Coordinates of C-alpha atoms in Angstrom, one line a residue:
Chain A
X140 CA -23.6 16.8 16.6
X141 CA -20.5 18.1 15.5
X142 CA -20.9 21.0 12.9
X143 CA -17.5 20.0 10.9
X144 CA -18.8 16.7 9.7
X145 CA -19.7 16.1 6.9
X146 CA -21.1 13.0 4.8
X147 CA -20.0 11.9 1.8
X148 CA -22.5 10.5 -0.4
X149 CA -20.1 7.3 -1.1
X150 CA -20.7 6.4 2.1
X151 CA -24.3 5.9 1.6
X152 CA -24.0 5.0 -2.2
X153 CA -27.3 3.5 -3.2
X154 CA -29.3 6.4 -1.7
X155 CA -30.4 9.0 -4.3
X156 CA -29.5 12.6 -4.6
X157 CA -32.7 13.4 -3.1
X158 CA -32.5 10.6 0.2
X159 CA -28.8 11.7 1.0
X160 CA -29.5 15.1 1.5
X161 CA -32.5 14.4 3.6
X162 CA -31.3 11.7 5.0
X163 CA -28.7 14.0 6.0
X164 CA -30.2 17.3 7.2
X165 CA -32.4 15.0 9.1
X166 CA -29.6 13.5 10.9
X167 CA -28.5 17.2 12.0
X168 CA -25.2 16.9 9.9
X169 CA -24.7 20.1 7.7
X170 CA -22.2 19.2 5.3
X171 CA -22.7 16.9 2.3
X172 CA -20.0 15.4 -0.5
X173 CA -21.5 14.8 -3.3
X174 CA -20.7 12.9 -6.4
X175 CA -21.5 13.4 -9.9
X176 CA -23.2 10.3 -10.9
X177 CA -25.9 11.0 -8.3
X178 CA -25.9 14.6 -9.7
X179 CA -26.3 13.7 -13.0
X180 CA -29.2 11.7 -12.7
X181 CA -31.3 14.8 -11.8
X182 CA -29.5 17.2 -13.7
X183 CA -27.1 20.2 -12.6
X184 CA -29.6 22.7 -12.7
X185 CA -32.2 20.4 -10.5
X186 CA -29.5 19.1 -7.7
X187 CA -28.2 23.1 -7.3
X188 CA -31.8 23.7 -6.2
X189 CA -32.0 20.4 -4.3
X190 CA -29.3 21.8 -2.5
X191 CA -29.8 24.5 -2.0
X192 CA -33.1 23.7 -0.6
X193 CA -31.8 21.2 1.9
X194 CA -29.3 24.2 3.1
X195 CA -26.6 21.4 3.6
X196 CA -23.1 23.1 3.4
X197 CA -21.6 21.3 0.2
X198 CA -17.8 19.8 1.3
X199 CA -16.6 18.3 -1.8
X200 CA -17.3 16.8 -5.4
X201 CA -15.7 13.7 -6.1
X202 CA -14.5 13.0 -8.6
X203 CA -12.4 14.1 -11.0
X204 CA -9.4 12.9 -12.6
X205 CA -8.9 9.7 -14.2
X206 CA -6.3 11.4 -16.3
X207 CA -3.4 8.7 -16.9
X208 CA -4.0 7.9 -20.8
X209 CA -1.5 7.8 -22.8
X210 CA -3.9 7.5 -25.8
X211 CA -4.6 11.5 -27.1
X212 CA -8.5 10.8 -28.1
X213 CA -8.9 9.4 -24.6
X214 CA -7.2 12.0 -22.7
X215 CA -8.6 14.8 -24.3
X216 CA -11.7 13.2 -23.1
X217 CA -10.7 12.8 -19.7
X218 CA -10.1 16.7 -19.8
X219 CA -12.8 17.3 -21.0
X220 CA -14.5 15.4 -18.5
X221 CA -12.5 17.4 -15.9
X222 CA -13.8 20.3 -16.7
X223 CA -17.5 19.5 -16.8
X224 CA -16.5 17.9 -13.1
X225 CA -15.3 22.1 -12.8
X226 CA -18.5 23.7 -13.6
X227 CA -20.2 21.4 -11.5
X228 CA -18.5 21.4 -8.2
X229 CA -18.5 25.6 -9.1
X230 CA -22.1 25.1 -9.5
X231 CA -23.1 23.2 -6.7
X232 CA -20.9 24.8 -4.1
X233 CA -22.5 28.6 -5.1
X234 CA -25.8 26.7 -3.8
X235 CA -24.8 24.8 -0.9
X236 CA -24.8 27.3 2.6
X237 CA -22.3 29.5 3.6
X238 CA -19.0 27.9 4.0
X239 CA -19.5 25.2 0.9
X240 CA -16.2 24.6 -0.1
X241 CA -15.7 24.3 -4.0
X242 CA -13.5 21.7 -3.9
X243 CA -13.1 18.5 -6.5
X244 CA -11.2 15.4 -5.1
X245 CA -9.3 14.0 -8.4
X246 CA -8.3 10.1 -7.7
X247 CA -5.1 9.8 -10.8
X248 CA -6.5 7.0 -13.0
X249 CA -4.5 3.9 -13.0
X250 CA -2.3 2.4 -15.3
X251 CA -2.6 1.7 -19.0
X252 CA -4.0 -1.3 -20.2
X253 CA -0.4 -3.4 -20.4
X254 CA 1.4 -0.3 -19.6
X255 CA 4.2 -0.8 -16.6
X256 CA 5.7 2.4 -16.9
X257 CA 4.5 4.4 -13.5
X258 CA 6.7 7.3 -13.2
X259 CA 5.4 8.4 -17.1
X260 CA 1.7 7.5 -15.6
X261 CA 2.6 9.8 -12.8
X262 CA 3.8 12.2 -15.1
X263 CA 0.5 12.3 -17.1
X264 CA -1.2 13.0 -14.5
X265 CA 0.7 16.0 -13.2
X266 CA 0.4 17.0 -16.5
X267 CA -3.3 16.9 -17.0
X268 CA -3.6 19.3 -13.6
X269 CA -1.6 21.6 -14.9
X270 CA -3.5 21.9 -18.0
X271 CA -7.1 22.4 -15.8
X272 CA -5.5 24.9 -13.7
X273 CA -6.7 27.6 -15.8
X274 CA -10.2 26.5 -16.0
X275 CA -10.3 25.7 -12.1
X276 CA -8.9 29.4 -11.5
X277 CA -11.7 30.8 -13.5
X278 CA -14.3 28.7 -12.2
X279 CA -12.8 29.5 -8.5
X280 CA -12.2 25.9 -7.9
X281 CA -9.1 23.6 -6.2
X282 CA -8.3 20.7 -7.8
X283 CA -7.5 18.7 -4.9
X284 CA -5.4 15.4 -5.6
X285 CA -5.8 12.9 -3.5
X286 CA -3.0 10.0 -2.8
X287 CA -4.5 6.5 -2.9
X288 CA -3.4 3.7 -0.9
X289 CA -0.4 1.8 -3.2
X290 CA -3.0 -1.3 -3.2
X291 CA -4.8 0.9 -6.2
X292 CA -1.0 2.3 -7.9
X293 CA -1.4 -0.3 -10.7
X294 CA -5.6 -0.3 -11.4
X295 CA -7.4 3.1 -10.0
X296 CA -4.6 5.9 -8.7
X297 CA -1.1 6.2 -9.3
X298 CA -0.7 9.0 -6.9
X299 CA 0.6 7.4 -4.1
X300 CA 1.7 9.2 -1.0
X301 CA 0.6 12.9 -0.3
X302 CA 4.6 13.5 -1.0
X303 CA 4.0 12.8 -4.1
X304 CA 0.8 14.9 -4.0
X305 CA 1.9 17.7 -2.8
X306 CA 5.1 17.3 -5.3
X307 CA 2.3 17.2 -7.8
X308 CA 0.8 20.6 -6.8
X309 CA 3.6 22.2 -5.8
X310 CA 4.1 24.5 -9.1
X311 CA 0.6 25.8 -9.1
X312 CA -1.3 28.6 -7.2
X313 CA -2.7 26.8 -3.6
X314 CA -5.8 28.5 -4.6
X315 CA -6.3 26.5 -7.3
X316 CA -4.6 23.1 -6.4
X317 CA -5.0 21.0 -3.4
X318 CA -4.8 17.6 -2.0
X319 CA -6.8 15.4 0.0
X320 CA -5.7 13.9 3.4
X321 CA -7.2 10.6 3.5
X322 CA -7.1 8.3 6.3
X323 CA -7.9 5.3 4.9
X324 CA -5.2 6.0 1.6
X325 CA -2.4 7.8 4.2
X326 CA -2.3 6.2 8.2
X327 CA 0.3 3.7 7.0
X328 CA 2.8 6.6 6.1
X329 CA 6.0 6.7 8.1
X330 CA 6.3 10.4 6.7
X331 CA 2.7 11.3 7.2
X332 CA 3.3 13.8 10.2
X333 CA 6.2 16.0 7.9
X334 CA 3.7 15.7 5.2
X335 CA 0.8 16.4 7.1
X336 CA 3.0 19.9 8.3
X337 CA 4.1 20.3 4.8
X338 CA 0.9 20.5 3.4
X339 CA -0.1 22.8 5.9
X340 CA 2.8 25.0 5.4
X341 CA 1.8 25.4 2.1
X342 CA -1.6 25.6 2.0
X343 CA -2.7 22.5 0.4
X344 CA -5.1 21.1 2.3
X345 CA -8.2 21.0 0.5
X346 CA -10.7 18.3 2.0
X347 CA -10.0 16.0 5.2
X348 CA -11.6 12.4 4.8
X349 CA -11.7 9.8 7.1
X350 CA -11.9 5.9 6.9
X351 CA -10.7 3.0 9.0
X352 CA -8.2 0.1 7.9
X353 CA -9.6 -3.1 8.7
X354 CA -8.4 -6.2 8.6
X355 CA -8.5 -9.2 7.4
X356 CA -8.7 -7.3 4.5
X357 CA -11.8 -7.8 3.1
X358 CA -12.6 -9.9 -0.5
X359 CA -12.6 -6.9 -2.8
X360 CA -9.9 -4.0 -2.6
X361 CA -12.4 -1.7 -3.3
X362 CA -14.4 -2.1 -0.5
X363 CA -12.4 -2.3 2.3
X364 CA -13.0 0.5 4.2
X365 CA -14.4 0.2 7.5
X366 CA -16.3 2.7 9.8
X367 CA -13.8 4.8 11.9
X368 CA -12.8 2.7 15.4
X369 CA -13.5 -0.7 13.9
X370 CA -9.8 -1.0 12.2
X371 CA -6.4 0.1 13.0
X372 CA -6.1 3.4 12.1
X373 CA -5.3 6.5 15.2
X374 CA -8.3 8.9 14.4
X375 CA -7.1 11.1 17.1
X376 CA -3.1 11.4 16.1
X377 CA -3.9 12.2 12.5
X378 CA -6.8 14.4 13.1
X379 CA -4.8 16.3 15.3
X380 CA -1.9 16.8 12.9
X381 CA -4.4 18.0 10.4
X382 CA -5.8 20.6 12.5
X383 CA -2.3 21.8 13.5
X384 CA -1.6 22.2 10.3
X385 CA -3.9 24.4 9.8
X386 CA -7.3 23.0 8.3
X387 CA -10.4 24.8 8.9
X388 CA -13.1 23.0 6.9
X389 CA -15.1 20.2 6.8
X390 CA -14.1 16.7 7.6
X391 CA -16.2 14.0 5.5
X392 CA -16.6 10.7 6.1
X393 CA -16.0 8.4 3.1
X394 CA -16.3 4.6 3.4
X395 CA -16.9 2.7 0.9
X396 CA -18.0 -1.1 2.4
X397 CA -20.7 -3.7 1.2
X398 CA -21.9 -4.4 4.4
X399 CA -22.9 -0.7 4.8
X400 CA -24.4 -0.1 1.5
X401 CA -26.5 -3.1 1.9
X402 CA -27.8 -1.3 5.4
X403 CA -30.2 1.3 5.7
X404 CA -29.5 4.4 5.1
X405 CA -30.8 6.2 7.6
X406 CA -28.9 3.9 10.2
X407 CA -25.7 4.0 8.2
X408 CA -26.0 8.2 8.6
X409 CA -26.5 7.2 12.6
X410 CA -23.8 4.7 13.1
X411 CA -21.3 7.4 11.1
X412 CA -22.6 10.1 14.1
X413 CA -21.9 7.4 16.7
X414 CA -18.3 6.9 15.3
X415 CA -17.2 10.3 14.6
X416 CA -18.0 11.3 18.0
X417 CA -16.6 8.7 19.1
X418 CA -12.9 8.8 16.9
X419 CA -12.6 12.4 15.0
X420 CA -14.7 14.8 17.2
X421 CA -13.4 15.4 20.1
X422 CA -10.4 16.6 18.4
X423 CA -12.0 19.1 16.8
Chain B
X230 CA 19.3 -21.3 -17.2
X231 CA 20.7 -18.5 -15.2
X232 CA 22.6 -19.2 -12.6
X233 CA 21.7 -15.7 -10.6
X234 CA 17.8 -17.5 -10.6
X235 CA 16.8 -18.7 -6.8
X236 CA 13.3 -20.6 -5.7
X237 CA 12.4 -19.3 -2.9
X238 CA 10.5 -22.4 -1.1
X239 CA 7.3 -20.1 -0.5
X240 CA 7.0 -20.8 -4.5
X241 CA 6.1 -24.3 -3.6
X242 CA 4.5 -24.2 -0.4
X243 CA 3.3 -27.6 0.1
X244 CA 6.6 -29.3 -1.0
X245 CA 8.2 -30.5 1.4
X246 CA 12.3 -29.9 1.6
X247 CA 13.2 -32.7 0.3
X248 CA 11.1 -32.4 -2.4
X249 CA 12.2 -28.6 -2.7
X250 CA 15.6 -29.1 -3.1
X251 CA 14.9 -32.1 -5.8
X252 CA 13.3 -30.1 -8.0
X253 CA 14.9 -27.6 -7.6
X254 CA 18.3 -29.3 -8.7
X255 CA 16.6 -31.1 -11.3
X256 CA 15.2 -27.8 -13.5
X257 CA 18.4 -26.9 -13.0
X258 CA 18.5 -23.4 -11.0
X259 CA 21.3 -23.5 -8.2
X260 CA 20.2 -21.7 -5.4
X261 CA 16.6 -21.8 -3.5
X262 CA 15.5 -20.0 -0.3
X263 CA 14.3 -21.8 2.4
X264 CA 11.8 -21.3 4.9
X265 CA 12.2 -22.5 8.6
X266 CA 8.8 -24.7 9.1
X267 CA 9.9 -27.3 5.9
X268 CA 13.9 -27.3 7.8
X269 CA 12.0 -28.0 11.5
X270 CA 10.3 -30.9 10.1
X271 CA 13.5 -32.7 9.2
X272 CA 15.5 -31.4 12.4
X273 CA 18.2 -28.6 11.1
X274 CA 21.3 -30.9 11.2
X275 CA 19.3 -33.1 8.8
X276 CA 18.4 -30.1 7.1
X277 CA 21.9 -29.2 6.5
X278 CA 22.8 -32.6 5.7
X279 CA 20.5 -32.6 2.7
X280 CA 21.1 -29.1 1.6
X281 CA 24.6 -29.8 1.6
X282 CA 24.4 -33.5 -0.7
X283 CA 21.7 -30.9 -3.0
X284 CA 24.2 -29.3 -4.5
X285 CA 22.7 -25.8 -4.1
X286 CA 22.9 -22.3 -3.1
X287 CA 20.9 -21.3 -0.5
X288 CA 20.1 -17.7 -0.8
X289 CA 18.3 -17.3 2.8
X290 CA 16.0 -18.2 4.9
X291 CA 11.9 -16.6 5.7
X292 CA 11.8 -15.7 8.4
X293 CA 12.3 -13.8 11.2
X294 CA 10.7 -11.2 13.1
X295 CA 7.7 -10.6 14.8
X296 CA 9.2 -8.8 16.8
X297 CA 7.0 -5.8 17.5
X298 CA 5.2 -6.7 21.1
X299 CA 4.8 -4.4 23.4
X300 CA 4.1 -6.8 26.5
X301 CA 7.8 -7.5 27.8
X302 CA 7.4 -11.9 27.9
X303 CA 5.9 -11.7 24.1
X304 CA 9.0 -9.9 23.1
X305 CA 11.4 -12.0 24.5
X306 CA 10.3 -15.0 23.1
X307 CA 9.9 -13.1 20.0
X308 CA 14.3 -12.6 20.1
X309 CA 14.6 -16.2 21.0
X310 CA 12.9 -17.5 18.1
X311 CA 15.2 -15.0 16.2
X312 CA 18.0 -15.9 17.9
X313 CA 17.1 -19.7 16.6
X314 CA 16.5 -18.1 13.1
X315 CA 20.0 -16.8 13.3
X316 CA 21.7 -20.3 13.9
X317 CA 19.7 -22.0 11.9
X318 CA 20.5 -19.1 8.4
X319 CA 24.4 -20.0 9.7
X320 CA 24.0 -23.6 9.5
X321 CA 22.4 -23.7 6.1
X322 CA 24.4 -21.3 4.7
X323 CA 27.4 -23.3 5.5
X324 CA 26.0 -26.2 4.0
X325 CA 25.2 -24.6 1.1
X326 CA 26.8 -24.5 -2.0
X327 CA 30.1 -21.8 -2.2
X328 CA 28.4 -18.6 -3.1
X329 CA 25.4 -19.4 -0.4
X330 CA 24.2 -16.1 1.4
X331 CA 24.1 -15.9 5.1
X332 CA 20.9 -14.1 5.0
X333 CA 17.7 -14.0 7.6
X334 CA 14.5 -12.3 5.8
X335 CA 12.9 -10.0 8.8
X336 CA 9.3 -9.2 8.6
X337 CA 8.5 -6.5 11.4
X338 CA 4.9 -8.0 12.8
X339 CA 1.7 -6.2 12.3
X340 CA 0.2 -3.7 15.5
X341 CA -0.5 -5.9 18.7
X342 CA -4.4 -6.4 19.0
X343 CA -6.2 -3.0 19.6
X344 CA -3.5 -1.1 19.5
X345 CA -3.1 1.9 16.5
X346 CA 0.3 3.6 17.6
X347 CA 2.3 2.7 14.5
X348 CA 5.4 4.9 15.0
X349 CA 5.8 3.1 18.8
X350 CA 5.6 -0.3 16.7
X351 CA 8.0 1.0 14.4
X352 CA 10.3 2.1 16.7
X353 CA 10.2 -1.5 18.7
X354 CA 10.8 -3.3 15.1
X355 CA 13.9 -1.1 14.8
X356 CA 15.1 -1.6 18.3
X357 CA 14.7 -5.5 18.1
X358 CA 16.6 -5.6 15.2
X359 CA 19.5 -3.9 17.0
X360 CA 19.3 -6.3 19.7
X361 CA 20.3 -9.3 17.7
X362 CA 22.8 -7.0 16.2
X363 CA 25.4 -8.8 18.3
X364 CA 24.3 -12.7 18.1
X365 CA 24.1 -11.9 13.9
X366 CA 27.5 -10.7 13.9
X367 CA 28.6 -13.6 16.0
X368 CA 27.2 -15.8 13.5
X369 CA 28.2 -14.4 10.7
X370 CA 24.7 -13.9 9.4
X371 CA 22.7 -10.9 7.5
X372 CA 19.5 -9.5 9.1
X373 CA 17.9 -8.4 6.4
X374 CA 14.8 -6.3 6.9
X375 CA 11.9 -6.8 4.5
X376 CA 10.0 -3.5 3.7
X377 CA 6.2 -4.6 3.2
X378 CA 3.6 -3.0 1.1
X379 CA 1.7 -0.9 3.2
X380 CA -1.4 -3.2 2.8
X381 CA 0.2 -5.2 5.3
X382 CA 1.1 -2.4 7.5
X383 CA -1.4 -3.0 10.2
X384 CA -1.3 -7.0 10.3
X385 CA 1.7 -8.5 9.3
X386 CA 4.9 -5.8 8.8
X387 CA 4.8 -2.1 9.9
X388 CA 7.9 -1.0 8.0
X389 CA 6.1 -0.6 4.7
X390 CA 8.9 1.7 2.4
X391 CA 12.6 0.7 1.7
X392 CA 13.5 4.2 3.2
X393 CA 11.5 3.0 6.3
X394 CA 13.9 0.0 6.3
X395 CA 17.1 1.8 5.4
X396 CA 16.9 4.4 8.4
X397 CA 16.0 1.5 10.5
X398 CA 19.1 -0.1 9.7
X399 CA 21.9 2.6 9.1
X400 CA 23.5 2.7 12.8
X401 CA 24.3 -1.0 12.5
X402 CA 27.1 -2.0 10.3
X403 CA 26.0 -3.1 6.9
X404 CA 27.6 -6.7 7.4
X405 CA 25.1 -7.4 10.1
X406 CA 22.2 -5.5 9.0
X407 CA 20.7 -4.7 5.2
X408 CA 17.7 -4.9 3.4
X409 CA 15.2 -6.9 1.4
X410 CA 14.3 -5.6 -1.9
X411 CA 10.8 -7.7 -3.1
X412 CA 9.3 -6.0 -6.5
X413 CA 5.9 -7.0 -5.0
X414 CA 6.4 -5.1 -2.0
X415 CA 7.9 -2.1 -3.0
X416 CA 6.8 -1.5 -6.5
X417 CA 4.7 1.5 -6.4
X418 CA 7.0 3.5 -4.7
X419 CA 7.7 7.1 -6.2
X420 CA 11.0 6.9 -4.3
X421 CA 12.3 3.7 -5.6
X422 CA 15.1 4.4 -7.7
X423 CA 16.4 6.9 -5.1
X424 CA 16.2 4.3 -2.6
X425 CA 17.5 1.7 -4.2
X426 CA 20.4 3.8 -5.1
X427 CA 20.8 4.7 -2.0
X428 CA 20.3 1.0 -0.9
X429 CA 23.4 0.0 -2.9
X430 CA 25.8 2.9 -1.8
X431 CA 24.9 2.1 1.7
X432 CA 25.7 -1.8 1.4
X433 CA 22.7 -3.0 2.0
X434 CA 21.2 -5.2 -0.4
X435 CA 21.0 -8.0 1.1
X436 CA 18.7 -9.8 -0.9
X437 CA 16.6 -9.1 -4.3
X438 CA 12.7 -10.8 -4.4
X439 CA 10.6 -11.1 -7.4
X440 CA 6.8 -11.5 -7.8
X441 CA 4.5 -9.4 -9.3
X442 CA 1.4 -7.0 -8.9
X443 CA -1.7 -9.1 -10.3
X444 CA -5.4 -7.4 -10.5
X445 CA -7.9 -7.4 -9.5
X446 CA -6.9 -7.6 -6.5
X447 CA -7.7 -11.4 -5.3
X448 CA -9.4 -12.0 -1.8
X449 CA -6.7 -12.9 -0.2
X450 CA -4.4 -10.4 0.5
X451 CA -1.5 -12.9 1.6
X452 CA -1.9 -15.0 -1.8
X453 CA -2.5 -11.8 -4.5
X454 CA 1.3 -12.2 -5.6
X455 CA 1.5 -13.0 -9.5
X456 CA 4.3 -14.6 -11.5
X457 CA 6.0 -12.2 -13.0
X458 CA 5.1 -11.0 -15.7
X459 CA 1.5 -11.7 -15.0
X460 CA 0.9 -8.0 -13.5
X461 CA 1.9 -4.3 -13.7
X462 CA 5.7 -4.8 -12.4
X463 CA 8.5 -3.7 -14.5
X464 CA 10.5 -6.2 -14.0
X465 CA 13.3 -4.9 -16.2
X466 CA 13.7 -1.4 -14.2
X467 CA 13.8 -2.2 -11.3
X468 CA 16.4 -5.2 -11.5
X469 CA 18.5 -2.5 -13.3
X470 CA 18.4 -0.5 -10.6
X471 CA 19.0 -3.5 -8.1
X472 CA 22.3 -4.1 -10.4
X473 CA 23.5 -0.8 -11.1
X474 CA 23.4 -0.5 -7.4
X475 CA 25.8 -3.6 -7.2
X476 CA 23.6 -6.2 -6.2
X477 CA 25.7 -9.2 -7.2
X478 CA 23.8 -11.8 -5.3
X479 CA 21.1 -14.4 -6.6
X480 CA 17.6 -13.5 -7.4
X481 CA 15.2 -15.4 -5.5
X482 CA 11.4 -15.8 -7.2
X483 CA 9.1 -15.7 -4.0
X484 CA 5.4 -15.8 -5.0
X485 CA 2.3 -16.6 -2.5
X486 CA -0.5 -17.8 -4.8
X487 CA -3.3 -20.0 -4.3
X488 CA -3.2 -21.4 -8.1
X489 CA 0.4 -22.1 -7.7
X490 CA 0.6 -24.1 -4.7
X491 CA -2.8 -25.7 -6.3
X492 CA -0.8 -26.9 -8.9
X493 CA 1.6 -29.8 -9.5
X494 CA 5.1 -28.4 -7.9
X495 CA 7.4 -29.6 -10.9
X496 CA 5.0 -27.7 -13.3
X497 CA 5.4 -24.7 -11.6
X498 CA 9.5 -24.6 -10.6
X499 CA 9.4 -24.6 -15.1
X500 CA 6.7 -22.1 -15.3
X501 CA 8.9 -19.7 -12.6
X502 CA 12.0 -20.5 -15.1
X503 CA 10.5 -19.4 -18.1
X504 CA 8.7 -16.3 -16.2
X505 CA 12.5 -15.6 -14.5
X506 CA 13.5 -15.8 -18.5
X507 CA 10.8 -13.7 -20.4
X508 CA 11.0 -10.4 -17.3
X509 CA 14.3 -10.7 -15.1
X510 CA 17.5 -13.0 -16.7
X511 CA 17.7 -10.4 -19.5
X512 CA 18.9 -7.9 -17.2
X513 CA 21.3 -10.0 -15.3

């Protein structure tokens, strides 16, 4: 078992927190990426105890963000939600085994309904990260901006490229704001090698997530990710770029895929371990 | 009727060439973007006569390209097909009304089966355009490289951004090699304003196509385009950028959409005219 493998909880979406923690540990995986919803189901205090008891590291919390609203009240609510998420990951990373990462993954959010001004939505996302920086610094949390595949630019994540994410955080301290490199989202980018190097040089790689791009494209854009090896992503090359850029953290497997979600989660975990071993672990 | 509107034949896919020409002319549209398949159905000579009789301009021919094969024989076949396409658009543009554009739209093609080396596939696409340059120059044709939305990077078009397309053609004369700006493919790009300006300054905008990005994303990635106004694209801003960059050619409406393909083509043409009028024409 590669010690840097982390199972992102979304890969076994229908497992509750207790199940996700025990399946991960039983498989010999030593790290987990958590999601806010299953944590909220048991409450933060109880979740922290469960994480502590599991002996697992926490590699990130998904997810904050969704702060592109132009309506002030809606924007204030989004910032408030993000402040709670900052507290949550601070607590959970503290409860996790040594080597846990207080990383909050941020998905920018899409265009407000009827709004076609992408540049302004992007500017609001940047402003929101700035507004959260003091809270993150106070809690010792890293805000990790995740560039999302351009397929999501309209309705989910207006930050589309690694370059854009790096530009967005460049005025904030690297201890407070970084980026997520997720192969599914960035594999196609012709400037990827240069931007991963830049991200490393600027100390910004807060999280490295892996998932494959599969074809034909599944019907639901949200569930279009595949296990590593099932698609077109060159994991060896991208993983090498990330390592060469100095990333020393856990590598999260995060896959939204209906077939995986419908399968027995213990079997999914086993498949994740095997796929990771065949595509990523050799580089680590 | 705006005189710069051109109907790309793919928008009424199931109409044959005769029908497409007559519906376009009857609607008062003065320009058409042709596809190779319906031209081949009647033969090039007959198609040229029909185009000439229609009184329409020809704004482009779709499409050449698909030259990312690593197998030498397959690559040679692809280049041969592209040379035929060059001859076809030269003939068709000659047959069209004055103002016709001898523009061959090139779609790079995807990764060969089982091949995950995107950088090499991109390099082969660049090499292929170079290999066709002399033929294009001889025929007076512009090879127009179309950057495709990253959703197609694996299986259809490895050239993903306008910047990449411009870099790809930059060593060739602008009279021979340019780019297509298609709103559907590039609307999300945070560097779009800079790259459209650059494309104009370098004399590379060979074609401007419009189509909308709609959500939720339709089940079939190939049929995911919408009529202008039905989605998230800011046509006023992008059209202004293209005009400010000096583009003076026709504006093609190219929409792959099952609902449009299933509808009565005459009604589709009427809807195209209305949508163009409401979203693009005001800038022209």
